Short mmCIF file of N, CA, C and O in Angstrom, two decimals:
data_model
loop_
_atom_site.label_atom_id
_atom_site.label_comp_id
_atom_site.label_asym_id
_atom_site.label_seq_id
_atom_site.Cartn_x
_atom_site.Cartn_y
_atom_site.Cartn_z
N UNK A 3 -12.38 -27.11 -41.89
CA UNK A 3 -12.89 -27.61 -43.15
C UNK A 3 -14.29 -27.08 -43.42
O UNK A 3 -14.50 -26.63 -44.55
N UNK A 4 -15.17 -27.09 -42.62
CA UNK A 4 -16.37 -26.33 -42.56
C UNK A 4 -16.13 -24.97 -43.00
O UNK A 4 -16.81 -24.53 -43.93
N UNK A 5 -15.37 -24.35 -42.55
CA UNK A 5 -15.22 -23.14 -43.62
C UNK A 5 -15.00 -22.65 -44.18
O UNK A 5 -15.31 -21.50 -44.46
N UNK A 6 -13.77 -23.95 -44.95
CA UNK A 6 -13.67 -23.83 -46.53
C UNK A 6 -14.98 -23.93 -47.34
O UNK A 6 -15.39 -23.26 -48.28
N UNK A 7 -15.53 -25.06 -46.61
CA UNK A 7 -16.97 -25.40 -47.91
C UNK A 7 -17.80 -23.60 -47.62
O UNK A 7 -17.78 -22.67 -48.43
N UNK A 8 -18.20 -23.60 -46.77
CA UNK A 8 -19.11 -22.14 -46.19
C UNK A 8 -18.56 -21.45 -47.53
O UNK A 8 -19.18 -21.19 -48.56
N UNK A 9 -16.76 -21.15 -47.12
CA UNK A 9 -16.82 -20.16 -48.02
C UNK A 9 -16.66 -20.31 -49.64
O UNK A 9 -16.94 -19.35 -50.35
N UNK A 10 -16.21 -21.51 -50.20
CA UNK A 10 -16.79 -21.75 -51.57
C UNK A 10 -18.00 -21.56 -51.90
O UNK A 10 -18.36 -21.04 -52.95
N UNK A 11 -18.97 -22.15 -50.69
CA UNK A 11 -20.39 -22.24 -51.39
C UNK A 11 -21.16 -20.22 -51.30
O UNK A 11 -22.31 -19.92 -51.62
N UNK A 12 -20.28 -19.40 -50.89
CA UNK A 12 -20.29 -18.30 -50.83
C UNK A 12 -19.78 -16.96 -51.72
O UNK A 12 -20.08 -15.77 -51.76
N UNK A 13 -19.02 -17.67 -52.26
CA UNK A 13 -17.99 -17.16 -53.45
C UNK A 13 -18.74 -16.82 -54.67
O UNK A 13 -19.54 -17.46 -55.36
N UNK A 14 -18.17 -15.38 -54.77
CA UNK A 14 -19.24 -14.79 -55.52
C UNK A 14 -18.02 -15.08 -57.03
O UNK A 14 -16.80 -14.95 -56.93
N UNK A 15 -18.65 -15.43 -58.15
CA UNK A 15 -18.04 -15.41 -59.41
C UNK A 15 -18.47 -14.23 -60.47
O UNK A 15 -19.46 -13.53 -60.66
N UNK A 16 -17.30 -14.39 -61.00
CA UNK A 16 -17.58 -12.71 -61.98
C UNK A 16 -18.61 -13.27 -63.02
O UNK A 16 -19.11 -14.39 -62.96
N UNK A 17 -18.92 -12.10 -64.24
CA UNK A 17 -19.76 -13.37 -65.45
C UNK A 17 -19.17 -13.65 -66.08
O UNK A 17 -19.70 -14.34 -66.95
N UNK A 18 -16.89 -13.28 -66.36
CA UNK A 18 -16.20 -13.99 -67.55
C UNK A 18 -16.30 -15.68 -66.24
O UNK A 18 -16.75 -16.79 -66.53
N UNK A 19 -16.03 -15.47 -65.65
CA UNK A 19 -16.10 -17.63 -64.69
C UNK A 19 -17.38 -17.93 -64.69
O UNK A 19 -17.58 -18.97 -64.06
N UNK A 20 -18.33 -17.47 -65.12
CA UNK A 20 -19.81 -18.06 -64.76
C UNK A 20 -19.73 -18.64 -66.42
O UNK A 20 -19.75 -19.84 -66.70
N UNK A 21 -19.64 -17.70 -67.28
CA UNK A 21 -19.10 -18.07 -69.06
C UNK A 21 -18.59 -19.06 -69.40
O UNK A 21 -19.02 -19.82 -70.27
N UNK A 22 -16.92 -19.28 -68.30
CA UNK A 22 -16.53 -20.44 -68.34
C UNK A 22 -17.36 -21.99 -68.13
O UNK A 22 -17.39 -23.10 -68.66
N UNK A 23 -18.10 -21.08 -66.77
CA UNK A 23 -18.52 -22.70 -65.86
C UNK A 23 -19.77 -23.14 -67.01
O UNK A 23 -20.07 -24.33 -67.00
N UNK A 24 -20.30 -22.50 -67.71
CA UNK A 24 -21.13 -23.00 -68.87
C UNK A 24 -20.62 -23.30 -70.29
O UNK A 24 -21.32 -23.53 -71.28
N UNK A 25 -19.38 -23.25 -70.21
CA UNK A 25 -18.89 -24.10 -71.47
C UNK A 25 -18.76 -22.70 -72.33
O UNK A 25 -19.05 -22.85 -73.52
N UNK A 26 -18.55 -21.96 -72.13
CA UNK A 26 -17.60 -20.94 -72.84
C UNK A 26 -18.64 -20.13 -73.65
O UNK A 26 -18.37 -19.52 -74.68
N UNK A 27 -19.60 -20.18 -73.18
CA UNK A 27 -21.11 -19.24 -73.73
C UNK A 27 -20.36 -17.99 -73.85
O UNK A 27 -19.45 -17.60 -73.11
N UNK A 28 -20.87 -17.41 -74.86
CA UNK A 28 -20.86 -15.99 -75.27
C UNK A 28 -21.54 -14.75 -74.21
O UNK A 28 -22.71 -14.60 -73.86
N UNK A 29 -20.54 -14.08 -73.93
CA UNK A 29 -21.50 -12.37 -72.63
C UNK A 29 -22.73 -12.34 -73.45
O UNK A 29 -23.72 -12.86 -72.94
N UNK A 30 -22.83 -11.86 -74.56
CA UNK A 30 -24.14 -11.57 -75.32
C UNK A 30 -25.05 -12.70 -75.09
O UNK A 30 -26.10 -12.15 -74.78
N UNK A 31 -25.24 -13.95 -75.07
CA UNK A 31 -25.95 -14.93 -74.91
C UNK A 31 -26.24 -14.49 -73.41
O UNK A 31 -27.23 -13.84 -73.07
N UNK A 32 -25.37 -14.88 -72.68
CA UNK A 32 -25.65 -14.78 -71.25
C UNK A 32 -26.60 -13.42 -70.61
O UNK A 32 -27.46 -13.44 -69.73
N UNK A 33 -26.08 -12.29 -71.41
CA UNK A 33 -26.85 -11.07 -70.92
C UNK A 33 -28.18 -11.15 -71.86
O UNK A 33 -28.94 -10.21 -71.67
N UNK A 34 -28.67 -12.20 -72.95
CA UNK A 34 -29.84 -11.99 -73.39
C UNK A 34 -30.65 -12.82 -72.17
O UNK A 34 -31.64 -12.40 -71.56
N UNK A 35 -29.91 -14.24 -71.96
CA UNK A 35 -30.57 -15.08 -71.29
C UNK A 35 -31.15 -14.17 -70.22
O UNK A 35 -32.35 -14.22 -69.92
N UNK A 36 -30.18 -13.20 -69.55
CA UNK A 36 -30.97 -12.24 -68.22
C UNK A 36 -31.81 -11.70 -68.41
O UNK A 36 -32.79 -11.57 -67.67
N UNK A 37 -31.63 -11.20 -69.54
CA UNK A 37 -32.88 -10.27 -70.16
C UNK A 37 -34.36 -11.14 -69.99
O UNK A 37 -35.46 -10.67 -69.73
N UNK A 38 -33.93 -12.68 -70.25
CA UNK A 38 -35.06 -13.52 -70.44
C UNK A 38 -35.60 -13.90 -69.05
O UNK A 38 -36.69 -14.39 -68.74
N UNK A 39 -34.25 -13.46 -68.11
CA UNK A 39 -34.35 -14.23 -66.68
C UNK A 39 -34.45 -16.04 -66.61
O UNK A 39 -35.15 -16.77 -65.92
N UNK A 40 -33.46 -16.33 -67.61
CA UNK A 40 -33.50 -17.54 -67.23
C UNK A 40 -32.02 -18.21 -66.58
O UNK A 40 -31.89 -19.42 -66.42
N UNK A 41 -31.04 -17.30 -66.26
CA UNK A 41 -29.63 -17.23 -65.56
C UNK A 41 -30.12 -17.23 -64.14
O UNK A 41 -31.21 -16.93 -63.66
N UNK A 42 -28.78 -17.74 -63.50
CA UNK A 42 -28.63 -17.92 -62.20
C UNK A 42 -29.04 -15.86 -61.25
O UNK A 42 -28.60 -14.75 -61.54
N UNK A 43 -29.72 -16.19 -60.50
CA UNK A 43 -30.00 -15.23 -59.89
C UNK A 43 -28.27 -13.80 -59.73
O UNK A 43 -27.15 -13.79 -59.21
N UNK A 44 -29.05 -12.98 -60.46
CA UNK A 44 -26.93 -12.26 -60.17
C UNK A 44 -27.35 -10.93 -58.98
O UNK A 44 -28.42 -10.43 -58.64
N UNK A 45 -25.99 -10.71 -58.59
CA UNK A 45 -25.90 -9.78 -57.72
C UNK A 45 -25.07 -8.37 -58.41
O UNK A 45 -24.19 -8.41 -59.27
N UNK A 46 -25.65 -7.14 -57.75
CA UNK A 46 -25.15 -6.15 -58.90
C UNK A 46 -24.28 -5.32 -57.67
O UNK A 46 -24.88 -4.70 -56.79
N UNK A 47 -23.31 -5.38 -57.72
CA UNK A 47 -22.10 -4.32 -56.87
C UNK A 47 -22.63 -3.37 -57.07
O UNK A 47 -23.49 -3.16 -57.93
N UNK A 48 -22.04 -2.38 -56.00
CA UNK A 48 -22.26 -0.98 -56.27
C UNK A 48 -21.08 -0.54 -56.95
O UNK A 48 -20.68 0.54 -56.52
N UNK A 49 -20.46 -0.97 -57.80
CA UNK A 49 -19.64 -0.27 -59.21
C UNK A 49 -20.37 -0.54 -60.28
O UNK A 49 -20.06 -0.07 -61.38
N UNK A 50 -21.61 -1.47 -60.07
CA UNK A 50 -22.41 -1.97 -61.40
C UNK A 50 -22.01 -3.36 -61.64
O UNK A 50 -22.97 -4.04 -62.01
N UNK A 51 -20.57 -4.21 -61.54
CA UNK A 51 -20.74 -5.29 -61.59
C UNK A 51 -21.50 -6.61 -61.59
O UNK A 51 -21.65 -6.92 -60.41
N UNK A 52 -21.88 -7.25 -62.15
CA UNK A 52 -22.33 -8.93 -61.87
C UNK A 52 -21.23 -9.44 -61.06
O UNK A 52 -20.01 -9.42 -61.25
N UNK A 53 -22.08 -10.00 -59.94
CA UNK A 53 -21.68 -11.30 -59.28
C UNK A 53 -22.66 -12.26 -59.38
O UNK A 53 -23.83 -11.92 -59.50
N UNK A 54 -22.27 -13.66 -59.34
CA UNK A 54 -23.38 -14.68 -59.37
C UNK A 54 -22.31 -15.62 -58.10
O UNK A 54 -21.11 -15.90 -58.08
N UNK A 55 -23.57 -15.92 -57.08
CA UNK A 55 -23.23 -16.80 -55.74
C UNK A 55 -22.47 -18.48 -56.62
O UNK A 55 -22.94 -19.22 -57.49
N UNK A 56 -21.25 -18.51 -55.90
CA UNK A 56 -21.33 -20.06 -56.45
C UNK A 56 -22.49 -21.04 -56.40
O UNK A 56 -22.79 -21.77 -57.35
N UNK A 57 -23.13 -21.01 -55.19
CA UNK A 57 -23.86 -22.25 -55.12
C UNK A 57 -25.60 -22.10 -55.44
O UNK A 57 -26.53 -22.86 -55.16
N UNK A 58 -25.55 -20.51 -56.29
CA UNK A 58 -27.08 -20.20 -56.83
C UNK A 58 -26.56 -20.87 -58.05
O UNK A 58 -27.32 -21.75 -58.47
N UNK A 59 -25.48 -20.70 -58.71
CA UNK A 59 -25.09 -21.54 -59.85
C UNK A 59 -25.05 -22.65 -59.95
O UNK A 59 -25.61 -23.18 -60.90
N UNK A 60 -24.39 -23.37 -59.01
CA UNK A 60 -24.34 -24.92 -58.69
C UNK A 60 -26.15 -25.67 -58.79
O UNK A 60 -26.65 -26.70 -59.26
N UNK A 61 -26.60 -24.57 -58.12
CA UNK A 61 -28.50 -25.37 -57.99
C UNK A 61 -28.89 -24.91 -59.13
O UNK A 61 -29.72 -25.73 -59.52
N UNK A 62 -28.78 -23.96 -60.02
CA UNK A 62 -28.95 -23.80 -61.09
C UNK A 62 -28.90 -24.45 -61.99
O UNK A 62 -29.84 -24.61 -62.77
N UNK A 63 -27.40 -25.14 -62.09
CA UNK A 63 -26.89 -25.98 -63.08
C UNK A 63 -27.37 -27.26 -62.57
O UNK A 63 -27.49 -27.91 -63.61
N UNK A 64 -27.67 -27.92 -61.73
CA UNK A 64 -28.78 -28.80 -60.75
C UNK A 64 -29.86 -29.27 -61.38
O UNK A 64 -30.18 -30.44 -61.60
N UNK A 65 -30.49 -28.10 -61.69
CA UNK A 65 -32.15 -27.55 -61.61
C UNK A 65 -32.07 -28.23 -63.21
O UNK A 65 -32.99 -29.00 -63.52
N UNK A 66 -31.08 -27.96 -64.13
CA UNK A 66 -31.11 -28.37 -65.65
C UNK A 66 -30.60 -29.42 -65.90
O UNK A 66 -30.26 -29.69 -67.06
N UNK A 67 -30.44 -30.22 -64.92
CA UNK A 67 -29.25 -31.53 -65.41
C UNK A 67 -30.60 -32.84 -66.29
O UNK A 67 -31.77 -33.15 -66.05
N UNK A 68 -29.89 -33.10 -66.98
CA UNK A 68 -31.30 -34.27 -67.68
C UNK A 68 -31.30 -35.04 -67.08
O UNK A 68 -30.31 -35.70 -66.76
N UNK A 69 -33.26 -35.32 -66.49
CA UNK A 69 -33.27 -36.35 -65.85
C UNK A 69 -33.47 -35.82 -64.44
O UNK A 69 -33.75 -36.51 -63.46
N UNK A 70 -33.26 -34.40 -64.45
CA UNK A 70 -33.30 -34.01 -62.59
C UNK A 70 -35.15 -33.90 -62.42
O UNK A 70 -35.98 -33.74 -63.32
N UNK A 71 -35.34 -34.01 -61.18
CA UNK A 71 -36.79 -34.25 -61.41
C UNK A 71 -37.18 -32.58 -60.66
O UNK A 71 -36.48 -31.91 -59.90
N UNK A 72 -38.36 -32.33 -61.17
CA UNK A 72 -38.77 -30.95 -60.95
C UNK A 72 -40.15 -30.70 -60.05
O UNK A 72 -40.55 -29.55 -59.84
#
């Protein structure tokens, strides 16, 4: 069981499931937000791809919840 969680909290998501996991945001929104650097830290493949870590997202989405203290 330990390394199911390990490997969820490891699981890299593309940016159409990161789109999803934010409520169906637009690529263009999301790639301005990078531009702004205010997205979850991403990882760039060597084909050029985005990956974003599940659980940089999870603390991400954390980090914005109303009411989370900073």
């Amino acid at each position: 069981m330990a390394r199911d969680t390990r490997t969820k909290a490891t699981e890299l998501l593309t940016v159409r499931q990161v789109l999803d996991e934010l409520g169906g945001i637009s690529r263009r929104t999301f790639y301005r937000w990078r531009e702004l650097r205010i997205v979850p830290a991403c990882i760039r493949l060597p084909n050029g791809e985005l990956r974003v870590r599940r659980d940089v997202l999870d603390e991400w989405l954390e980090e914005r919840a109303e009411g989370a203290t900073s």
